[in-house]
Coordinates of C-alpha atoms in Angstrom, one line a residue:
M9 CA -75.5 16.4 31.7
S10 CA -79.1 15.4 32.8
R11 CA -80.3 17.4 35.8
M12 CA -82.4 15.6 38.4
P13 CA -85.5 17.6 39.4
T14 CA -85.6 19.0 42.9
V15 CA -88.6 19.2 45.3
A16 CA -88.4 21.6 48.1
I17 CA -90.4 21.2 51.3
V18 CA -91.1 24.6 52.9
G19 CA -93.2 25.9 55.8
R20 CA -93.1 27.5 59.2
P21 CA -91.5 25.6 62.1
N22 CA -93.0 22.4 63.5
V23 CA -95.5 21.7 60.8
G24 CA -94.0 18.3 60.0
K25 CA -91.6 19.1 57.2
S26 CA -89.0 16.7 58.5
A27 CA -91.5 13.9 59.1
L28 CA -92.7 14.3 55.5
F29 CA -89.1 14.4 54.2
N30 CA -88.2 11.2 56.0
R31 CA -91.4 9.6 54.7
L32 CA -90.5 10.5 51.1
A33 CA -86.8 9.6 51.5
G34 CA -87.7 6.2 52.9
R35 CA -85.5 6.5 56.0
K36 CA -84.9 8.8 58.9
I37 CA -82.5 11.5 57.8
A38 CA -83.9 14.8 59.2
I39 CA -84.3 15.3 62.9
V40 CA -87.9 15.2 64.0
H41 CA -88.6 17.0 67.3
D42 CA -91.5 18.9 68.8
Q43 CA -89.4 21.9 69.5
P44 CA -89.9 24.6 66.7
G45 CA -86.8 25.3 64.6
V46 CA -84.8 22.1 65.1
T47 CA -84.1 21.8 61.4
R48 CA -81.7 24.7 60.5
D49 CA -79.9 23.2 57.5
R50 CA -81.0 22.3 54.0
I51 CA -80.9 18.5 54.0
S52 CA -81.3 16.8 50.6
A53 CA -81.7 13.1 49.7
P54 CA -83.0 11.0 46.8
C55 CA -86.8 10.5 46.9
K56 CA -87.6 6.8 47.3
A57 CA -91.3 7.2 47.1
T58 CA -91.6 8.4 43.5
T59 CA -91.0 6.3 40.4
T60 CA -89.4 9.3 38.7
A61 CA -85.9 10.0 40.2
C62 CA -85.8 13.4 42.0
T63 CA -84.1 15.1 45.0
I64 CA -86.1 16.3 48.0
I65 CA -84.9 19.2 50.2
D66 CA -86.0 19.8 53.8
T67 CA -85.6 23.4 54.8
G68 CA -85.4 25.2 58.0
G69 CA -88.6 26.8 59.3
I70 CA -89.5 30.2 58.1
G71 CA -90.3 33.0 60.5
A72 CA -89.0 31.2 63.5
S73 CA -88.5 33.3 66.6
L74 CA -85.4 31.4 67.7
D75 CA -83.3 32.7 70.6
D76 CA -80.0 31.4 69.4
G77 CA -79.5 33.7 66.4
F78 CA -80.4 31.1 63.7
A79 CA -83.6 32.9 62.5
D80 CA -81.7 34.7 59.7
Q81 CA -80.1 31.5 58.4
V82 CA -83.4 29.6 58.5
A83 CA -85.1 32.1 56.3
I84 CA -82.2 32.2 53.9
E85 CA -82.2 28.4 53.6
A86 CA -85.9 28.4 52.6
D87 CA -85.3 31.2 50.1
I88 CA -82.6 29.2 48.4
A89 CA -84.8 26.2 48.1
M90 CA -87.6 28.2 46.7
Q91 CA -85.4 29.8 44.1
T92 CA -83.7 26.6 42.9
A93 CA -86.5 24.0 43.1
D94 CA -88.6 22.6 40.3
L95 CA -91.5 22.0 42.7
I96 CA -92.4 23.4 46.1
L97 CA -94.4 21.6 48.7
F98 CA -95.9 24.2 51.1
I99 CA -96.6 22.4 54.4
V100 CA -99.1 23.8 56.9
D101 CA -100.3 22.3 60.2
A102 CA -104.0 21.5 59.9
H103 CA -104.6 21.2 63.6
E104 CA -103.1 24.6 64.5
G105 CA -105.0 26.3 61.7
L106 CA -104.1 29.3 59.5
T107 CA -101.4 31.6 61.0
P108 CA -100.1 35.0 60.0
I109 CA -96.7 33.3 59.1
D110 CA -98.6 30.9 56.8
Q111 CA -100.3 33.8 55.1
A112 CA -97.1 35.8 54.7
L113 CA -95.3 32.7 53.2
A114 CA -98.2 32.0 50.9
Q115 CA -98.1 35.5 49.6
K116 CA -94.4 35.0 48.8
L117 CA -94.9 31.6 47.3
R118 CA -97.6 32.8 44.9
K119 CA -94.8 34.8 43.2
A120 CA -92.4 31.8 43.0
K121 CA -91.4 30.6 39.6
P122 CA -91.8 26.9 40.2
P123 CA -95.2 25.3 40.8
V124 CA -96.4 25.2 44.4
R125 CA -98.6 22.5 46.0
L126 CA -100.3 23.1 49.3
V127 CA -100.0 20.2 51.8
L128 CA -102.2 20.1 54.9
N129 CA -100.4 17.9 57.4
K130 CA -101.5 16.1 60.6
V131 CA -104.9 15.2 59.1
D132 CA -105.3 11.7 60.6
H133 CA -108.8 10.9 59.5
E134 CA -110.9 11.7 56.4
K135 CA -113.8 13.0 58.5
H136 CA -111.5 15.9 59.6
E137 CA -110.7 17.1 56.0
N138 CA -113.7 19.4 55.6
V139 CA -112.8 21.2 58.8
F140 CA -109.7 22.8 57.2
A141 CA -111.4 24.6 54.3
D142 CA -110.0 27.9 55.8
F143 CA -106.6 27.2 54.1
A144 CA -108.2 27.8 50.7
R145 CA -107.9 31.5 51.6
L146 CA -104.1 31.1 50.9
G147 CA -104.9 31.1 47.1
L148 CA -103.0 27.8 46.5
G149 CA -106.0 25.5 46.0
A150 CA -107.8 23.2 48.5
G151 CA -104.5 21.3 49.2
I152 CA -103.7 17.7 49.8
H153 CA -104.6 16.2 53.2
V154 CA -101.9 14.0 54.6
S155 CA -100.5 12.6 57.9
A156 CA -96.8 12.4 57.4
E157 CA -96.3 10.7 60.8
H158 CA -98.8 7.9 60.0
G159 CA -98.3 7.8 56.2
R160 CA -102.0 8.6 55.5
N161 CA -102.6 9.8 51.9
V162 CA -98.9 10.1 51.2
G163 CA -99.5 8.1 48.0
A164 CA -101.8 10.8 46.7
L165 CA -99.1 13.4 47.4
V166 CA -96.6 11.2 45.5
D167 CA -98.9 11.2 42.5
V168 CA -99.0 15.0 42.6
I169 CA -95.2 15.1 42.7
E170 CA -95.0 12.7 39.7
E171 CA -97.4 14.9 37.7
V172 CA -95.0 17.8 37.9
I173 CA -91.6 16.2 37.7
A174 CA -92.2 13.3 35.2
P175 CA -92.7 15.7 32.2
L176 CA -89.5 17.6 33.3
V177 CA -87.5 14.4 33.2
A178 CA -89.0 13.3 29.9
E179 CA -88.2 16.7 28.4
T180 CA -84.6 16.5 29.7
E181 CA -84.1 13.0 28.4
A182 CA -85.4 14.0 25.0
E183 CA -83.0 17.0 25.0
A184 CA -80.2 14.7 26.1
E185 CA -80.8 12.3 23.2
V186 CA -80.8 15.2 20.7
A187 CA -77.7 16.6 22.3
E188 CA -75.9 13.3 22.2
A189 CA -76.6 13.0 18.4
V190 CA -75.5 16.6 17.7
G191 CA -72.6 16.3 20.1
I192 CA -70.6 19.3 21.3
K193 CA -71.6 22.4 19.3
L194 CA -68.5 24.4 18.5
A195 CA -69.1 27.9 17.2
I196 CA -66.0 28.8 15.2
V197 CA -65.8 32.6 15.5
G198 CA -63.4 35.4 14.8
K199 CA -62.7 38.4 12.7
P200 CA -62.7 38.1 8.8
N201 CA -59.7 36.2 7.4
A202 CA -58.6 34.8 10.7
G203 CA -58.6 31.3 9.2
K204 CA -61.9 30.0 10.6
S205 CA -62.9 28.1 7.4
S206 CA -59.3 26.9 6.9
L207 CA -59.4 25.5 10.5
I208 CA -62.7 23.7 9.8
N209 CA -61.4 22.2 6.5
A210 CA -58.2 21.1 8.3
I211 CA -60.3 19.4 11.0
L212 CA -62.6 17.7 8.5
K213 CA -59.7 17.0 6.1
D214 CA -62.0 18.2 3.4
E215 CA -62.6 21.5 1.6
R216 CA -66.3 21.8 2.5
T217 CA -66.1 25.6 3.3
I218 CA -65.0 28.3 0.9
V219 CA -61.4 29.5 1.7
S220 CA -60.4 32.8 0.2
E221 CA -58.0 35.6 0.8
I222 CA -61.0 37.9 0.4
A223 CA -62.3 38.8 3.9
G224 CA -65.9 38.0 4.5
T225 CA -66.3 35.0 2.1
T226 CA -68.4 33.0 4.6
R227 CA -71.9 34.7 4.8
D228 CA -74.0 32.1 6.7
A229 CA -73.5 30.1 9.9
V230 CA -73.1 26.5 8.5
D231 CA -73.5 23.4 10.8
L232 CA -71.1 20.6 9.9
P233 CA -71.3 17.2 11.7
Y234 CA -68.1 15.5 12.5
Q235 CA -66.9 12.5 14.6
F236 CA -63.6 12.5 16.5
A237 CA -62.3 9.9 19.0
G238 CA -65.8 8.3 19.1
E239 CA -67.4 11.6 20.0
N240 CA -69.9 13.6 18.0
F241 CA -69.3 17.3 17.2
T242 CA -71.1 19.9 15.3
L243 CA -68.8 22.6 13.8
I244 CA -70.6 25.9 13.2
D245 CA -68.7 27.9 10.6
T246 CA -69.6 31.6 11.0
A247 CA -69.1 34.8 9.2
G248 CA -66.3 37.0 10.4
L249 CA -67.5 39.8 12.6
R250 CA -66.5 43.3 11.7
P251 CA -67.3 46.6 13.5
R252 CA -70.9 47.7 12.9
G253 CA -69.7 50.9 11.2
K254 CA -67.7 48.8 8.6
R255 CA -70.5 46.5 7.7
D256 CA -71.1 47.6 4.1
S257 CA -74.2 45.7 3.1
S258 CA -77.5 44.3 4.5
V259 CA -76.1 40.8 3.8
E260 CA -73.2 41.4 6.1
V261 CA -75.4 42.8 8.8
F262 CA -77.6 39.7 8.7
S263 CA -74.5 37.5 8.6
A264 CA -73.2 39.2 11.8
M265 CA -76.6 38.6 13.4
R266 CA -76.4 34.9 12.6
T267 CA -72.9 34.7 14.0
E268 CA -74.1 36.3 17.3
K269 CA -77.0 33.7 17.3
A270 CA -74.5 30.9 16.7
I271 CA -72.5 32.0 19.8
R272 CA -75.6 31.9 21.9
R273 CA -76.7 28.4 20.8
S274 CA -73.2 26.9 21.0
D275 CA -71.9 24.7 23.8
L276 CA -68.3 26.1 23.3
C277 CA -67.0 29.1 21.4
V278 CA -63.8 28.6 19.5
L279 CA -62.2 32.1 19.1
V280 CA -59.8 32.0 16.2
I281 CA -57.0 34.6 16.3
D282 CA -54.7 35.5 13.5
L283 CA -51.6 35.4 15.6
A284 CA -49.3 36.6 12.8
A285 CA -51.4 39.8 12.7
G286 CA -51.7 40.1 16.5
I287 CA -54.8 40.6 18.6
S288 CA -56.9 43.5 17.3
A289 CA -59.7 45.6 18.7
M290 CA -62.2 43.4 16.8
D291 CA -60.7 40.3 18.5
R292 CA -61.3 41.9 21.8
K293 CA -64.9 42.8 20.8
I294 CA -65.7 39.2 19.9
A295 CA -64.1 38.0 23.1
Q296 CA -66.2 40.5 25.0
L297 CA -69.3 39.1 23.3
I298 CA -68.4 35.6 24.3
M299 CA -67.9 36.7 27.9
E300 CA -71.1 38.6 28.1
E301 CA -73.0 35.5 26.8
K302 CA -71.3 33.6 29.6
K303 CA -70.1 31.0 27.2
P304 CA -67.3 28.4 27.6
C305 CA -64.4 29.4 25.4
L306 CA -61.3 28.0 23.7
I307 CA -58.9 30.3 22.0
V308 CA -57.1 29.1 18.8
L309 CA -53.9 30.9 18.0
N310 CA -53.9 30.3 14.2
K311 CA -51.0 31.0 11.8
F312 CA -48.6 30.1 14.6
D313 CA -46.1 29.1 11.8
L314 CA -45.9 32.7 10.7
Y315 CA -45.4 34.1 14.3
H316 CA -41.6 34.8 14.7
P317 CA -40.8 31.8 12.5
D318 CA -37.0 32.0 13.1
A319 CA -37.3 31.9 16.9
P320 CA -37.3 28.6 18.9
R321 CA -40.8 27.1 19.4
G322 CA -40.7 27.4 23.2
A323 CA -39.8 31.1 23.1
R324 CA -42.5 31.8 20.5
L325 CA -45.1 30.0 22.6
E326 CA -44.1 31.9 25.7
E327 CA -44.3 35.2 23.9
A328 CA -47.7 34.3 22.4
T329 CA -49.0 33.3 25.8
E330 CA -48.0 36.7 27.3
H331 CA -49.6 38.5 24.3
V332 CA -52.9 36.7 24.7
R333 CA -53.1 37.0 28.5
R334 CA -52.3 40.7 28.2
E335 CA -54.7 41.6 25.4
L336 CA -57.5 39.3 26.4
F337 CA -57.1 39.5 30.2
F338 CA -60.9 39.4 30.8
L339 CA -61.1 36.0 29.0
A340 CA -58.4 34.5 31.3
Y341 CA -60.6 31.4 31.9
A342 CA -60.1 30.3 28.3
P343 CA -57.3 27.9 27.5
F344 CA -55.7 28.2 24.0
V345 CA -54.2 26.0 21.3
A346 CA -51.5 27.2 18.9
T347 CA -52.1 25.9 15.4
S348 CA -51.5 26.4 11.7
A349 CA -54.8 25.5 9.9
K350 CA -53.2 26.0 6.5
K351 CA -50.5 23.4 7.2
G352 CA -52.7 21.2 9.3
Q353 CA -50.5 21.5 12.4
A354 CA -52.1 20.7 15.8
V355 CA -55.7 21.0 14.5
D356 CA -56.7 17.8 16.4
H357 CA -55.7 19.5 19.6
V358 CA -58.7 21.8 19.2
L359 CA -61.1 18.9 19.5
K360 CA -59.0 17.2 22.3
E361 CA -59.1 20.4 24.3
A362 CA -62.9 20.7 23.7
L363 CA -63.4 17.3 25.2
K364 CA -61.2 18.2 28.2
I365 CA -63.4 21.3 28.8
R366 CA -66.5 19.2 28.6
D367 CA -65.3 16.6 31.0
K368 CA -64.1 19.1 33.6
A369 CA -67.4 20.9 33.4
Q370 CA -69.3 17.9 34.6
N371 CA -67.6 17.9 38.0
L372 CA -69.6 20.5 39.8
P373 CA -68.8 21.2 43.5
G374 CA -71.5 20.2 46.0
T375 CA -73.2 22.8 48.1
G376 CA -71.1 22.0 51.2
V377 CA -67.8 22.2 49.2
L378 CA -68.9 25.5 47.5
N379 CA -69.7 27.1 50.9
R380 CA -66.4 26.0 52.4
I381 CA -64.5 27.5 49.5
L382 CA -66.3 30.9 49.7
H383 CA -66.4 31.2 53.5
Q384 CA -62.7 30.4 53.6
A385 CA -62.1 33.1 51.0
F386 CA -64.0 35.6 53.2
E387 CA -62.0 34.6 56.2
M388 CA -58.6 34.9 54.4
N389 CA -59.4 38.3 53.0
P390 CA -62.5 40.0 54.6
P391 CA -64.2 42.6 52.4
G392 CA -63.7 46.2 53.5
S393 CA -66.4 48.5 54.9
D394 CA -68.5 50.6 52.6
R395 CA -67.4 54.2 52.7
K396 CA -70.9 55.7 52.9
S397 CA -72.8 53.2 55.0
G398 CA -69.9 51.7 57.0
K399 CA -71.5 48.3 56.4
R400 CA -69.4 45.2 55.5
L401 CA -70.4 42.5 53.0
K402 CA -71.5 39.3 54.7
L403 CA -72.0 35.9 53.0
Y404 CA -74.8 33.9 54.5
Y405 CA -75.0 31.0 52.1
A406 CA -74.1 29.9 48.5
T407 CA -75.7 27.3 46.2
T408 CA -75.4 26.2 42.6
A409 CA -78.2 26.8 40.2
L410 CA -78.5 24.9 36.9
N411 CA -81.9 26.0 35.8
E412 CA -81.0 26.3 32.1
K413 CA -82.1 23.7 29.5
Y414 CA -79.9 20.7 28.9
S415 CA -76.4 21.6 27.9
V416 CA -73.5 19.4 27.0
I417 CA -71.1 21.8 28.7
P418 CA -73.1 23.3 31.7
V419 CA -72.2 26.7 33.0
P420 CA -73.5 26.9 36.6
T421 CA -74.6 30.1 38.3
L422 CA -73.2 30.4 41.8
V423 CA -75.9 32.1 43.8
L424 CA -74.6 34.0 46.8
F425 CA -77.1 35.2 49.5
V426 CA -75.6 38.2 51.2
N427 CA -76.7 40.9 53.6
D428 CA -76.7 43.6 50.8
K429 CA -75.7 42.9 47.2
K430 CA -74.7 46.5 46.7
L431 CA -71.7 45.9 48.9
M432 CA -70.2 43.4 46.5
A433 CA -67.4 45.3 44.8
T434 CA -66.2 44.2 41.3
S435 CA -62.7 43.7 42.7
Y436 CA -64.0 41.5 45.5
E437 CA -66.1 39.4 43.1
Q438 CA -62.9 38.9 41.0
Y439 CA -61.1 37.9 44.2
L440 CA -63.8 35.3 44.9
T441 CA -63.6 34.1 41.3
N442 CA -59.9 33.5 41.7
R443 CA -60.2 31.7 45.0
Y444 CA -63.0 29.5 43.5
R445 CA -60.8 28.7 40.5
E446 CA -57.9 27.7 42.7
K447 CA -60.0 25.2 44.6
H448 CA -62.1 24.1 41.7
P449 CA -60.3 24.5 38.4
A450 CA -62.5 24.1 35.3
P451 CA -60.6 25.5 32.2
G452 CA -62.8 27.1 29.6
I453 CA -65.7 27.6 31.9
P454 CA -66.7 31.1 33.1
V455 CA -67.5 31.7 36.8
V456 CA -70.9 33.3 37.0
F457 CA -72.1 34.8 40.2
S458 CA -75.7 35.9 41.1
V459 CA -75.5 38.0 44.2
R460 CA -78.8 38.4 46.1
S461 CA -79.7 40.5 49.1
R462 CA -81.2 38.9 52.1
D463 CA -81.2 41.4 55.0
R464 CA -83.2 41.7 58.2
R465 CA -85.8 43.9 56.5
D466 CA -86.6 40.9 54.3
L467 CA -87.0 38.7 57.4
K468 CA -89.4 41.2 59.0
K469 CA -91.6 41.0 55.8
D470 CA -91.7 37.2 56.1
E471 CA -93.0 37.5 59.7
R472 CA -95.8 40.0 58.9

């Protein structure tokens, strides 16, 4: 899925952020008013001024001394924009001159990951430009002189935006073309002799990989292209992972390293379990590795034909389900398919399920939906007070970050801005995960939280 670049407009109150936002959006969306602090919400819209498609975000003012209790929220909103944008436009008021809040914000922005461009607003005539050299002290260059209200020099600003975002889009499109040709990269992983190579051969309907009763026959991670239902796949056959202490040669050690690398570069991990033998400690170890890498996962219960073969299929499947969910409870997000690779039973279901996982992953919840889900979860079951401090976890805002490179199956990070991240208990995070999954089911996709503190001490720093 191609991600559109995001441009965040930040600055203290009443410097003309909303006027510039409206100018770039090509229509009046944000409220423009002389009263500082009118904009309190992140407002986003497609940018109509640039040739390259991008999203612009108008933030609330930073360091506003509002008398209605919105100061905290305003600062949090700006923080979110700065941490999720591809480009930051730092707006200052040229007429009012350099202020302590501008300096504090500039100090913060110099540490920001995305590039920052200084924009001096309310410069209505070119003869006034040399008057504002004092802003060079911010350490962000001479800046671009504009008048958002009258449209002066906005074209030059658009060129600056294009310089930053056009290469990002070109890079993403190039990655998308490569990804489309490669298709969904499936890392077929599991312990030795679980039937990984047999599964691949059954899918390919060919004996391209070595199948042997001897554990550890596959030494290298082998990429095998395949087409199914008009879709491209790359099947990565990997060496079976054994405990480190039982790796008896340097070849096996390097094979294990390649397997771990295959997991990291895959779009979806297919964990093959020898169901007839039952889930072992090594199966759990591999599942743990997949979870730690935050990878989408599909579990294949292989050798299902040997699992209680005399019992009815429904009873066997029910017992297998209970076994998997009990032994791999921490990988509960992964759906599973029961197969017999040796007999070629239900092997196409592996690829069908992979396509379902990919399609569901594209439907990411918007920021508004995400906040409603999580705030409702807090209201239904508020977190308890911390025993030592007596403080209670508070959720200010949540957003979705997709800052990784192009991926066929994206795994978003849900960024939660809270009063103190140390108050987030593991059990409560699991509760939020469950509530999120109820409202936004995406089988096979892990829920990844990034909890960040944003307390009043941070706000005080902004105002210095």
